[in-house]
Tab-separated table of C-alpha atoms in Angstrom:
chain	number	residue	atom	x	y	z
A	1	MET	CA	22.979	-23.743	-24.050
A	2	ASP	CA	24.408	-23.036	-20.610
A	3	VAL	CA	22.645	-19.787	-19.767
A	4	ARG	CA	25.309	-18.864	-17.219
A	5	GLU	CA	27.953	-18.717	-19.922
A	6	ALA	CA	25.749	-17.340	-22.702
A	7	THR	CA	26.185	-13.869	-24.185
A	8	VAL	CA	23.404	-11.313	-23.977
A	9	VAL	CA	22.650	-11.843	-27.670
A	10	GLU	CA	22.365	-15.605	-27.186
A	11	LEU	CA	20.119	-15.104	-24.185
A	12	VAL	CA	17.874	-12.664	-26.042
A	13	ILE	CA	17.478	-15.052	-28.977
A	14	ALA	CA	16.602	-17.916	-26.631
A	15	ALA	CA	14.237	-15.775	-24.546
A	16	ARG	CA	12.596	-14.478	-27.699
A	17	ASP	CA	11.808	-18.108	-28.516
A	18	GLY	CA	10.138	-18.519	-25.155
A	19	GLN	CA	12.943	-19.959	-23.008
A	20	ARG	CA	12.198	-18.680	-19.527
A	21	ALA	CA	15.559	-19.723	-18.096
A	22	ALA	CA	17.275	-17.462	-20.623
A	23	PHE	CA	14.991	-14.581	-19.696
A	24	ALA	CA	15.620	-15.186	-16.005
A	25	THR	CA	19.352	-14.880	-16.700
A	26	LEU	CA	18.770	-11.594	-18.503
A	27	TYR	CA	16.918	-10.465	-15.380
A	28	GLU	CA	19.857	-11.477	-13.212
A	29	ARG	CA	22.199	-9.422	-15.354
A	30	PHE	CA	20.040	-6.314	-15.795
A	31	HIS	CA	17.692	-5.986	-12.809
A	32	ARG	CA	20.093	-3.776	-10.892
A	33	VAL	CA	20.506	-1.177	-13.644
A	34	VAL	CA	16.746	-1.181	-14.200
A	35	HIS	CA	16.215	-0.661	-10.471
A	36	ALA	CA	18.717	2.188	-10.462
A	37	ILE	CA	16.811	3.925	-13.247
A	38	ALA	CA	13.576	3.510	-11.304
A	39	LEU	CA	15.073	4.626	-8.004
A	40	ALA	CA	16.388	7.779	-9.642
A	41	ARG	CA	12.797	8.814	-10.305
A	42	VAL	CA	10.343	7.089	-7.951
A	43	ALA	CA	10.046	6.343	-4.243
A	44	ALA	CA	11.954	3.343	-2.962
A	45	CYS	CA	8.742	1.551	-2.070
A	46	ASP	CA	7.639	1.771	-5.716
A	47	ALA	CA	10.939	1.066	-7.456
A	48	GLY	CA	10.734	-2.705	-6.972
A	49	ASP	CA	7.323	-2.788	-8.623
A	50	VAL	CA	8.672	-0.802	-11.554
A	51	VAL	CA	11.415	-3.417	-12.024
A	52	GLN	CA	8.896	-6.247	-12.140
A	53	ASP	CA	6.654	-4.311	-14.520
A	54	VAL	CA	9.584	-3.578	-16.824
A	55	PHE	CA	10.589	-7.222	-17.092
A	56	THR	CA	7.010	-8.420	-17.514
A	57	ASP	CA	6.591	-5.866	-20.282
A	58	ALA	CA	9.883	-6.940	-21.840
A	59	TRP	CA	8.852	-10.595	-21.728
A	60	HIS	CA	5.763	-9.811	-23.789
A	61	LYS	CA	7.516	-7.464	-26.226
A	62	LEU	CA	10.741	-9.387	-26.721
A	63	PRO	CA	9.543	-11.263	-29.844
A	64	ARG	CA	9.303	-7.867	-31.544
A	65	LEU	CA	12.894	-6.891	-30.748
A	66	ARG	CA	14.541	-7.415	-34.140
A	67	GLU	CA	18.146	-6.787	-33.143
A	68	PRO	CA	19.155	-8.862	-30.079
A	69	ALA	CA	22.281	-6.750	-29.558
A	70	ALA	CA	20.019	-3.762	-28.913
A	71	PHE	CA	18.634	-5.391	-25.758
A	72	PRO	CA	20.565	-3.294	-23.175
A	73	GLY	CA	19.408	0.041	-24.605
A	74	TRP	CA	15.938	-1.354	-25.234
A	75	ILE	CA	15.359	-2.585	-21.677
A	76	LEU	CA	16.710	0.667	-20.231
A	77	ALA	CA	14.338	2.661	-22.448
A	78	ILE	CA	11.402	0.602	-21.171
A	79	ALA	CA	12.640	1.217	-17.629
A	80	ARG	CA	12.779	4.986	-18.132
A	81	HIS	CA	9.276	5.085	-19.622
A	82	ARG	CA	7.856	2.954	-16.823
A	83	ALA	CA	9.632	4.981	-14.138
A	84	ILE	CA	8.386	8.256	-15.603
A	85	ASP	CA	4.839	6.876	-15.648
A	86	ALA	CA	5.157	5.782	-12.021
A	87	ALA	CA	6.594	9.165	-11.051
A	88	ARG	CA	3.590	10.888	-12.640
A	89	ARG	CA	1.315	8.833	-10.436
A	90	ARG	CA	3.228	9.872	-7.294
A	91	PRO	CA	4.657	13.284	-8.160
A	92	THR	CA	5.981	14.054	-4.676
A	93	LEU	CA	8.983	12.049	-3.544
A	94	ASP	CA	8.446	12.216	0.195
A	95	ALA	CA	10.655	10.744	2.856
A	96	ALA	CA	7.982	8.330	4.022
A	97	ALA	CA	7.815	6.542	0.699
A	98	ASP	CA	11.596	6.118	0.683
A	99	LEU	CA	11.546	4.620	4.149
A	100	ALA	CA	8.591	2.331	3.590
A	101	VAL	CA	10.573	-0.638	2.324
A	102	GLU	CA	11.585	-3.907	3.896
A	103	PRO	CA	13.985	-4.170	5.572
A	104	PRO	CA	13.789	-0.515	6.693
A	105	PRO	CA	16.789	1.450	5.438
A	106	ARG	CA	18.924	3.620	7.680
A	107	LEU	CA	17.864	7.245	7.917
A	108	GLU	CA	21.213	8.379	6.539
A	109	ALA	CA	20.570	6.187	3.489
A	110	ALA	CA	17.305	8.018	2.835
A	111	ALA	CA	19.056	11.363	3.207
A	112	ALA	CA	21.818	10.343	0.787
A	113	LEU	CA	19.263	9.046	-1.706
A	114	ARG	CA	17.404	12.347	-1.589
A	115	ALA	CA	20.675	14.176	-2.168
A	116	ILE	CA	21.436	12.029	-5.229
A	117	ARG	CA	17.970	12.626	-6.628
A	118	ALA	CA	18.564	16.368	-6.363
A	119	LEU	CA	21.577	16.117	-8.698
A	120	PRO	CA	21.328	16.782	-12.436
A	121	ASP	CA	19.799	13.941	-14.486
A	122	THR	CA	23.150	13.178	-16.069
A	123	TYR	CA	24.650	11.916	-12.831
A	124	ARG	CA	21.711	10.429	-10.922
A	125	GLU	CA	21.361	7.064	-12.623
A	126	THR	CA	25.091	6.421	-12.807
A	127	LEU	CA	25.656	7.252	-9.143
A	128	ILE	CA	22.764	5.031	-8.029
A	129	MET	CA	24.112	2.147	-10.126
A	130	ARG	CA	27.487	2.605	-8.425
A	131	LEU	CA	26.550	3.498	-4.832
A	132	VAL	CA	23.251	1.669	-4.356
A	133	GLU	CA	23.555	-1.350	-6.628
A	134	GLY	CA	27.295	-1.750	-6.141
A	135	LEU	CA	28.202	-1.979	-9.821
A	136	SER	CA	31.719	-0.944	-10.815
A	137	GLY	CA	32.337	1.644	-13.523
A	138	PRO	CA	33.230	-0.987	-16.146
A	139	GLU	CA	30.073	-2.963	-15.266
A	140	ILE	CA	27.946	0.169	-15.652
A	141	ALA	CA	29.513	0.799	-19.047
A	142	ALA	CA	28.854	-2.779	-20.141
A	143	HIS	CA	25.212	-2.692	-19.055
A	144	THR	CA	24.278	0.736	-20.340
A	145	GLY	CA	26.255	1.071	-23.536
A	146	MET	CA	27.990	4.205	-22.240
A	147	SER	CA	31.685	4.498	-22.898
A	148	PRO	CA	33.949	3.762	-19.911
A	149	ASP	CA	35.286	7.319	-20.079
A	150	SER	CA	31.782	8.776	-19.898
A	151	VAL	CA	30.938	6.594	-16.913
A	152	ARG	CA	34.132	7.680	-15.159
A	153	VAL	CA	33.396	11.371	-15.792
A	154	HIS	CA	29.766	11.044	-14.660
A	155	LEU	CA	30.773	9.252	-11.494
A	156	HIS	CA	33.461	11.728	-10.493
A	157	ARG	CA	31.498	14.870	-11.307
A	158	GLY	CA	28.359	13.490	-9.682
A	159	MET	CA	30.272	12.385	-6.612
A	160	LYS	CA	31.854	15.809	-6.240
A	161	LEU	CA	28.419	17.439	-6.255
A	162	LEU	CA	27.064	14.826	-3.871
A	163	ARG	CA	29.871	15.357	-1.365
A	164	GLU	CA	29.203	19.096	-1.502
A	165	ARG	CA	25.505	18.595	-0.863
A	166	LEU	CA	25.993	16.141	1.974
A	167	GLY	CA	28.703	18.383	3.422
A	168	GLU	CA	26.273	21.273	3.463
A	169	GLY	CA	23.916	19.133	5.528
A	170	GLY	CA	21.056	20.393	3.460
A	171	GLU	CA	19.573	16.971	2.937
A	172	ARG	CA	19.811	15.758	6.515
B	1	MET	CA	46.679	4.763	-9.942
B	2	THR	CA	43.737	3.550	-7.884
B	3	ASP	CA	40.204	4.802	-8.397
B	4	PRO	CA	37.824	3.523	-5.696
B	5	LEU	CA	34.868	5.248	-7.287
B	6	TYR	CA	35.279	3.908	-10.811
B	7	ASP	CA	36.834	0.476	-10.493
B	8	LYS	CA	36.691	-0.124	-6.735
B	9	THR	CA	40.439	-0.141	-6.286
B	10	GLY	CA	42.067	1.494	-3.271
B	11	ASP	CA	40.479	2.810	-0.070
B	12	ASP	CA	38.096	5.691	0.492
B	13	PRO	CA	36.423	5.389	3.922
B	14	GLU	CA	33.877	8.112	3.196
B	15	LEU	CA	32.857	6.394	-0.032
B	16	ALA	CA	32.698	3.032	1.736
B	17	ALA	CA	30.378	4.457	4.415
B	18	LEU	CA	28.120	5.943	1.752
B	19	GLU	CA	28.017	2.647	-0.137
B	20	ALA	CA	27.213	0.738	3.044
B	21	ALA	CA	24.275	3.016	3.852
B	22	LEU	CA	22.883	3.253	0.324
B	23	GLY	CA	23.293	-0.497	-0.092
B	24	ASP	CA	20.134	-0.772	2.025
B	25	TYR	CA	18.263	0.167	-1.147
B	26	ALA	CA	19.980	-2.356	-3.436
B	27	HIS	CA	17.591	-4.484	-5.446
B	28	ARG	CA	17.611	-8.141	-4.454
B	29	ALA	CA	14.146	-9.386	-5.357
B	30	PRO	CA	13.901	-12.347	-7.723
B	31	LEU	CA	11.926	-12.210	-10.938
B	32	ARG	CA	8.251	-12.846	-10.362
B	33	GLU	CA	6.633	-15.710	-12.217
B	34	LEU	CA	6.183	-14.727	-15.837
B	35	PRO	CA	2.699	-14.832	-17.349
B	36	PRO	CA	2.049	-16.677	-20.610
B	37	ARG	CA	3.300	-14.576	-23.466
B	38	ARG	CA	0.606	-12.635	-25.337
B	39	ARG	CA	0.211	-13.508	-28.984
B	40	ARG	CA	0.439	-10.380	-31.092
B	41	ARG	CA	-0.167	-11.646	-34.616
B	42	ARG	CA	-2.059	-9.054	-36.579
B	43	THR	CA	-4.921	-11.316	-37.556
B	44	THR	CA	-5.248	-12.381	-33.938
B	45	VAL	CA	-5.349	-8.781	-32.783
B	46	ILE	CA	-7.999	-7.882	-35.370
B	47	ALA	CA	-10.030	-10.908	-34.393
B	48	ALA	CA	-9.641	-10.009	-30.735
B	49	VAL	CA	-10.799	-6.434	-31.365
B	50	LEU	CA	-13.803	-7.625	-33.362
B	51	GLY	CA	-14.521	-10.196	-30.684
B	52	ALA	CA	-14.278	-7.591	-27.953
B	53	ILE	CA	-16.672	-5.323	-29.830
B	54	ALA	CA	-19.102	-8.188	-30.215
B	55	VAL	CA	-18.798	-9.126	-26.554
B	56	ALA	CA	-19.232	-5.491	-25.498
B	57	ALA	CA	-22.323	-5.155	-27.687
B	58	LEU	CA	-23.701	-8.339	-26.198
B	59	ALA	CA	-22.907	-7.020	-22.731
B	60	VAL	CA	-24.855	-3.852	-23.451
B	61	LEU	CA	-27.822	-5.955	-24.540
B	62	VAL	CA	-27.531	-8.195	-21.490
B	63	VAL	CA	-27.198	-5.280	-19.074
B	64	GLY	CA	-30.019	-3.477	-20.749
B	65	ARG	CA	-32.257	-6.512	-20.591
B	66	ARG	CA	-31.495	-7.780	-17.117
B	67	GLY	CA	-30.093	-4.682	-15.420
B	68	GLU	CA	-27.108	-6.786	-14.290
B	69	PRO	CA	-23.500	-6.134	-15.300
B	70	ASP	CA	-21.611	-8.940	-17.025
B	71	CYS	CA	-18.193	-9.811	-15.631
B	72	ARG	CA	-17.208	-11.708	-18.776
B	73	ALA	CA	-17.534	-8.664	-20.992
B	74	ALA	CA	-14.590	-6.464	-21.823
B	75	GLY	CA	-15.042	-2.895	-20.693
B	76	THR	CA	-14.472	-0.478	-17.859
B	77	GLY	CA	-13.653	-2.252	-14.647
B	78	PHE	CA	-10.952	-4.111	-12.769
B	79	ALA	CA	-9.574	-7.365	-14.207
B	80	PHE	CA	-9.533	-10.216	-11.709
B	81	ALA	CA	-8.485	-13.850	-11.460
B	82	VAL	CA	-9.595	-16.299	-8.787
B	83	ASP	CA	-7.544	-19.117	-7.303
B	84	GLY	CA	-8.123	-21.824	-4.696
B	85	GLY	CA	-11.904	-21.992	-4.833
B	86	PRO	CA	-15.063	-20.610	-6.379
B	87	ALA	CA	-16.078	-16.980	-6.613
B	88	ARG	CA	-19.051	-15.104	-7.976
B	89	CYS	CA	-18.990	-11.908	-9.954
B	90	ALA	CA	-22.315	-10.106	-10.372
B	91	GLY	CA	-23.981	-13.251	-9.109
B	92	SER	CA	-22.435	-15.697	-11.590
B	93	LEU	CA	-19.603	-18.125	-10.986
B	94	ALA	CA	-16.402	-16.683	-12.409
B	95	ALA	CA	-12.756	-17.782	-12.386
B	96	HIS	CA	-11.599	-14.602	-14.081
B	97	GLY	CA	-13.022	-11.589	-15.866
B	98	THR	CA	-13.560	-7.899	-15.396
B	99	LEU	CA	-15.335	-6.544	-12.339
B	100	PRO	CA	-17.563	-3.798	-13.746
B	101	VAL	CA	-18.683	-0.703	-11.871
B	102	GLY	CA	-21.524	-1.564	-9.549
B	103	ALA	CA	-20.903	-5.321	-9.456
B	104	TRP	CA	-19.996	-7.440	-6.432
B	105	LEU	CA	-17.151	-9.938	-6.332
B	106	GLU	CA	-17.695	-12.635	-3.697
B	107	THR	CA	-15.121	-15.249	-2.733
B	108	ALA	CA	-15.814	-18.583	-1.047
B	109	GLY	CA	-13.851	-19.680	2.027
B	110	ALA	CA	-10.703	-20.998	0.357
B	111	ALA	CA	-10.717	-18.749	-2.693
B	112	THR	CA	-8.562	-15.684	-3.228
B	113	ALA	CA	-9.022	-13.178	-6.014
B	114	ASP	CA	-6.231	-11.116	-7.496
B	115	VAL	CA	-7.657	-7.801	-8.705
B	116	GLN	CA	-5.817	-5.299	-10.885
B	117	VAL	CA	-6.681	-1.801	-9.623
B	118	ALA	CA	-6.603	0.189	-12.878
B	119	ASP	CA	-2.929	0.976	-13.515
B	120	ILE	CA	-2.120	1.907	-9.933
B	121	GLY	CA	-1.882	-1.337	-8.013
B	122	ARG	CA	-3.224	-4.708	-7.019
B	123	LEU	CA	-5.693	-6.019	-4.534
B	124	THR	CA	-5.954	-9.477	-3.002
B	125	VAL	CA	-9.457	-10.406	-1.928
B	126	PHE	CA	-9.214	-13.194	0.625
B	127	GLY	CA	-11.758	-15.956	1.212
B	128	ASP	CA	-15.303	-15.324	2.333
B	129	SER	CA	-15.179	-11.686	1.282
B	130	ARG	CA	-17.525	-9.401	-0.624
B	131	VAL	CA	-16.196	-6.458	-2.629
B	132	ARG	CA	-17.929	-4.008	-4.969
B	133	LEU	CA	-16.402	-1.638	-7.495
B	134	VAL	CA	-18.071	1.684	-6.737
B	135	GLY	CA	-16.306	3.740	-9.376
B	136	THR	CA	-13.128	4.120	-11.376
B	137	GLY	CA	-11.751	6.990	-13.402
B	138	ALA	CA	-9.039	9.560	-13.774
B	139	THR	CA	-10.020	11.299	-10.558
B	140	GLY	CA	-10.033	8.210	-8.372
B	141	HIS	CA	-10.894	4.588	-7.756
B	142	ARG	CA	-13.354	3.465	-5.091
B	143	LEU	CA	-14.283	0.045	-3.783
B	144	GLU	CA	-16.608	-1.154	-1.090
B	145	LEU	CA	-15.684	-4.005	1.253
B	146	ALA	CA	-18.843	-5.326	2.837
B	147	ARG	CA	-17.379	-8.465	4.401
B	148	GLY	CA	-14.056	-10.247	4.758
B	149	ARG	CA	-10.477	-9.136	4.184
B	150	ILE	CA	-8.433	-7.506	1.448
B	151	ALA	CA	-4.768	-6.590	1.024
B	152	ALA	CA	-3.989	-3.590	-1.171
B	153	ARG	CA	-0.743	-2.393	-2.675
B	154	VAL	CA	-1.076	0.890	-4.509
B	155	THR	CA	1.276	3.243	-6.309
B	156	ALA	CA	-0.651	6.463	-6.738
B	157	PRO	CA	-0.880	10.014	-5.479
B	158	PRO	CA	-2.454	10.258	-2.030
B	159	ARG	CA	-6.239	9.911	-1.804
B	160	LEU	CA	-6.695	8.453	-5.292
B	161	PHE	CA	-7.700	5.022	-4.010
B	162	VAL	CA	-10.420	4.573	-1.384
B	163	VAL	CA	-12.059	1.507	0.125
B	164	ASP	CA	-15.332	1.979	1.997
B	165	THR	CA	-16.432	-0.409	4.728
B	166	PRO	CA	-19.653	-0.368	6.760
B	167	THR	CA	-17.952	1.776	9.419
B	168	ALA	CA	-15.179	3.789	7.741
B	169	SER	CA	-13.271	4.660	4.585
B	170	ALA	CA	-9.622	3.690	4.097
B	171	VAL	CA	-7.981	6.453	2.074
B	172	ASP	CA	-4.686	5.369	0.539
B	173	LEU	CA	-1.706	7.607	1.126
B	174	GLY	CA	0.646	4.853	-0.321
B	175	CYS	CA	1.776	1.996	-0.287
B	176	ALA	CA	0.286	-1.203	1.282
B	177	TYR	CA	-2.259	-2.278	3.856
B	178	GLU	CA	-4.750	-4.919	4.943
B	179	LEU	CA	-8.374	-4.109	5.647
B	180	THR	CA	-10.810	-6.423	7.417
B	181	VAL	CA	-14.509	-6.169	8.144
B	182	GLU	CA	-14.884	-8.358	11.187
B	183	PRO	CA	-17.982	-10.436	11.964
B	184	ASP	CA	-18.985	-7.973	14.698
B	185	GLY	CA	-19.009	-5.140	12.142
B	186	ARG	CA	-15.771	-3.453	13.173
B	187	THR	CA	-13.252	-2.418	10.543
B	188	ARG	CA	-9.620	-3.299	11.232
B	189	LEU	CA	-6.866	-1.551	9.273
B	190	ARG	CA	-3.300	-2.821	9.410
B	191	VAL	CA	-0.763	-0.734	7.512
B	192	THR	CA	2.218	-2.703	6.253
B	193	SER	CA	3.949	0.019	4.252
B	194	GLY	CA	3.507	3.780	3.841
B	195	ALA	CA	0.421	5.306	5.445
B	196	VAL	CA	-3.380	5.212	5.286
B	197	SER	CA	-6.015	7.601	6.578
B	198	LEU	CA	-9.019	5.836	8.099
B	199	GLU	CA	-11.945	8.235	8.007
B	200	ALA	CA	-15.555	8.348	9.174
B	201	ARG	CA	-18.023	10.625	10.901
B	202	GLY	CA	-15.807	13.668	10.358
B	203	LEU	CA	-12.826	12.039	12.076
B	204	ALA	CA	-9.579	10.797	10.549
B	205	ALA	CA	-6.935	8.493	11.968
B	206	TYR	CA	-3.494	8.775	10.351
B	207	ALA	CA	-2.092	5.249	10.454
B	208	PRO	CA	1.550	4.919	9.390
B	209	MET	CA	3.461	1.749	8.598
B	210	ASP	CA	3.217	-1.039	11.176
B	211	THR	CA	0.265	0.375	13.060
B	212	GLU	CA	-3.245	-0.957	13.432
B	213	VAL	CA	-6.505	0.893	13.981
B	214	LEU	CA	-10.112	-0.136	14.519
B	215	ALA	CA	-13.333	1.601	13.540
B	216	ALA	CA	-16.353	0.465	15.529
B	217	PRO	CA	-19.947	0.918	14.371
B	218	GLY	CA	-21.295	4.284	15.417
B	219	ARG	CA	-17.947	5.595	16.662
B	220	GLY	CA	-15.742	6.361	13.683
B	221	PRO	CA	-12.053	5.527	13.495
B	222	GLY	CA	-10.190	4.768	16.690
B	223	THR	CA	-6.624	5.667	17.584
B	224	PRO	CA	-3.772	3.927	15.698
B	225	VAL	CA	-1.557	1.725	17.832
B	226	ALA	CA	1.857	0.351	16.894
B	227	ARG	CA	1.856	-3.401	16.490
B	228	SER	CA	4.817	-3.444	18.871
B	229	ALA	CA	2.933	-1.473	21.539
B	230	SER	CA	2.637	-2.807	25.074
B	231	ALA	CA	-0.546	-4.506	26.242
B	232	ALA	CA	-1.038	-1.711	28.767
B	233	LEU	CA	-1.034	0.909	26.035
B	234	GLY	CA	-3.305	-1.172	23.809
B	235	ASP	CA	-5.818	-1.661	26.637
B	236	ALA	CA	-5.777	2.034	27.491
B	237	VAL	CA	-6.389	3.005	23.854
B	238	VAL	CA	-9.332	0.594	23.655
B	239	ARG	CA	-10.827	2.290	26.721
B	240	PHE	CA	-10.168	5.752	25.281
B	241	ASP	CA	-11.727	4.860	21.927
B	242	ALA	CA	-14.782	3.563	23.781
B	243	GLY	CA	-15.249	7.028	25.280
B	244	ASP	CA	-13.343	6.686	28.541
B	245	ARG	CA	-11.358	9.965	28.729
B	246	SER	CA	-9.809	8.843	32.020
B	247	ALA	CA	-7.640	6.457	29.981
B	248	VAL	CA	-5.426	9.318	28.789
B	249	PRO	CA	-3.001	9.233	31.767
B	250	ALA	CA	-2.520	5.479	31.277
B	251	ILE	CA	-1.771	6.007	27.565
B	252	VAL	CA	0.695	8.765	28.365
B	253	ALA	CA	2.376	6.714	31.087
B	254	SER	CA	2.823	3.619	28.946
B	255	ALA	CA	3.795	5.325	25.670
B	256	GLY	CA	7.361	4.674	24.549
B	257	PRO	CA	9.489	5.758	21.577
B	258	GLY	CA	7.538	3.476	19.230
B	259	ASP	CA	4.183	4.988	20.186
B	260	THR	CA	4.538	8.531	18.882
B	261	ALA	CA	1.948	7.900	16.147
B	262	THR	CA	-0.593	7.072	18.848
B	263	LEU	CA	0.269	10.227	20.765
B	264	TRP	CA	0.182	12.430	17.677
B	265	ASN	CA	-3.294	11.156	16.758
B	266	LEU	CA	-4.450	11.822	20.310
B	267	LEU	CA	-3.511	15.506	20.053
B	268	ALA	CA	-6.520	16.068	17.816
B	269	ARG	CA	-8.790	13.901	19.958
B	270	THR	CA	-8.106	15.409	23.347
B	271	ALA	CA	-8.500	18.844	24.882
B	272	ALA	CA	-7.228	21.037	27.678
B	273	ASP	CA	-5.241	19.147	30.333
B	274	ASP	CA	-5.433	15.836	28.501
B	275	ARG	CA	-3.946	17.378	25.363
B	276	ALA	CA	-1.279	19.121	27.424
B	277	ALA	CA	-0.275	15.790	28.948
B	278	VAL	CA	-0.174	14.093	25.547
B	279	PHE	CA	1.841	16.996	24.156
B	280	ALA	CA	4.360	16.817	27.006
B	281	ARG	CA	4.923	13.082	26.495
B	282	LEU	CA	5.229	13.351	22.715
B	283	ASP	CA	7.552	16.323	23.053
B	284	ALA	CA	9.714	14.320	25.444
B	285	LEU	CA	9.898	11.367	23.056
B	286	SER	CA	10.333	13.404	19.877
B	287	PRO	CA	10.929	17.104	20.537
B	288	LEU	CA	8.717	19.603	18.772
B	289	PRO	CA	10.650	21.246	15.898
B	290	ALA	CA	11.745	24.772	16.748
B	291	ASP	CA	9.688	26.322	13.958
B	292	ILE	CA	6.380	24.995	15.329
B	293	SER	CA	4.652	26.835	18.137
B	294	ALA	CA	4.046	24.766	21.278
B	295	ASP	CA	1.095	26.984	22.127
B	296	ALA	CA	-0.449	26.277	18.721
B	297	VAL	CA	-0.085	22.535	19.278
B	298	ARG	CA	-1.559	22.789	22.786
B	299	ALA	CA	-4.454	24.725	21.252
B	300	GLY	CA	-4.996	21.910	18.726
B	301	ASP	CA	-4.238	24.110	15.721
B	302	PRO	CA	-4.605	21.785	12.670
B	303	GLY	CA	-1.777	23.478	10.757
B	304	ALA	CA	0.656	23.064	13.632
B	305	LEU	CA	-0.366	19.431	14.155
B	306	GLU	CA	0.101	18.757	10.447
B	307	ARG	CA	3.585	20.271	10.414
B	308	TRP	CA	4.588	18.192	13.419
B	309	ARG	CA	3.226	15.099	11.689
B	310	GLU	CA	5.400	15.813	8.659
B	311	ALA	CA	8.403	16.092	10.958
B	312	LEU	CA	7.530	12.767	12.603
B	313	VAL	CA	7.133	10.779	9.405
B	314	ASP	CA	10.779	9.667	9.235
B	315	ARG	CA	10.485	8.210	12.718
B	316	TRP	CA	7.238	6.424	11.966
B	317	MET	CA	8.546	4.781	8.828
B	318	CYS	CA	11.699	3.633	10.587
B	319	VAL	CA	9.970	0.701	12.258
B	320	GLY	CA	13.196	-1.256	12.729
B	321	CYS	CA	14.515	1.564	14.900
B	322	PHE	CA	12.224	0.436	17.691
B	323	GLN	CA	12.347	-3.318	17.192
B	324	LYS	CA	15.998	-4.164	16.749
B	325	SER	CA	19.265	-2.361	16.421
B	326	ARG	CA	20.686	-1.977	12.969
B	327	PRO	CA	24.364	-2.358	12.118
């Protein structure tokens, strides 16, 4: 099997059987949405660790995933649980922890990230997938199982709120 | 009709600027090496549980008989794995196991040990080092570094993870640092991410990312210095930490925009005219926020100093701002 051309279901079946190359391809396809879920909840300096923990956890648990097609929702559920656990350990999202990453982000990036985190849950993850990870709306829909219309609505409503917040200067 | 936000068609300069800035946070790290997959067959799990109980019971007998913890027994402690050379845990050679409370882990020259710090982080114990687990629980985790060097990366609320050395205690404020006990007994803390408080003898040094601080025997923690600081500033801080108060003017004169952490720490370590001079330089480099009283800072009021520190944190974490220009 050429993992580059394989479907998610084919990759899950192969990874479930222990093929690391297939699992690495699943990582390539899903690490950005997992990171977005983490970054919506935890400091930037912790989000990368959450991603690695999620995929290590998934590697161990994959043999118990009965329905390969359920992988996208399954990995995102693991990500949310892991991110919530990490957020409990560091309940305060301070500016320092968002700036303590390599390479150092611009200060305006930290301010914008804080503004996104202050938005309702519904919009946070989707906006981070789009604005931080650079995924298009259709890609977000494909990776999360949301309908394209829902993604479009979340993006536009979230963006409207974000522009208002940044325009107020309250997060700068 | 174009929709730059949804499908990236068309132009929206404001959106493009936001994407460019937030792209700094995009995830690019590769997948770490995967561990061998755990076998989860039911019979295996039952056997493992029974085995663990047996091992734990044996450990209790062994500890009770010899008074020595057993690093091969399952139980409360930090899991570790050694690579590159031999190591001893509780006096016995060990390539992996669990470091129990009270036991020492000692690495030979070329060995490194990877230690899992509960569920909050990891620790690398470098060669020729000696580390003891003092305690672990819901309220905190404490280690002792008697010799050598460790690197810690922790995700936890501030002050939950502490490492004691012969001269100071490194209190984690998140996220990563290196700690060395040098042959002459000094403790050297180098913060690589986040911030750490180095504490001893009633003094605390707040060391943010990319600073270094020493604690000498009998003196407590010194003053943090940026790794990019000039030699003149570094020399002056060494003199100040050794008790030479006349070094303050040299520190003030050589402090630049990347040295505000040094100046802020000095506010609590100086008095009268010296503090006024430090205040003036820090205020010139990073103006005091309008809602903090200058008189309170000059008087060394801890609340005012703390509020100014909170205002300075963005600057301290933006190390690249003082090393190279960003696009």
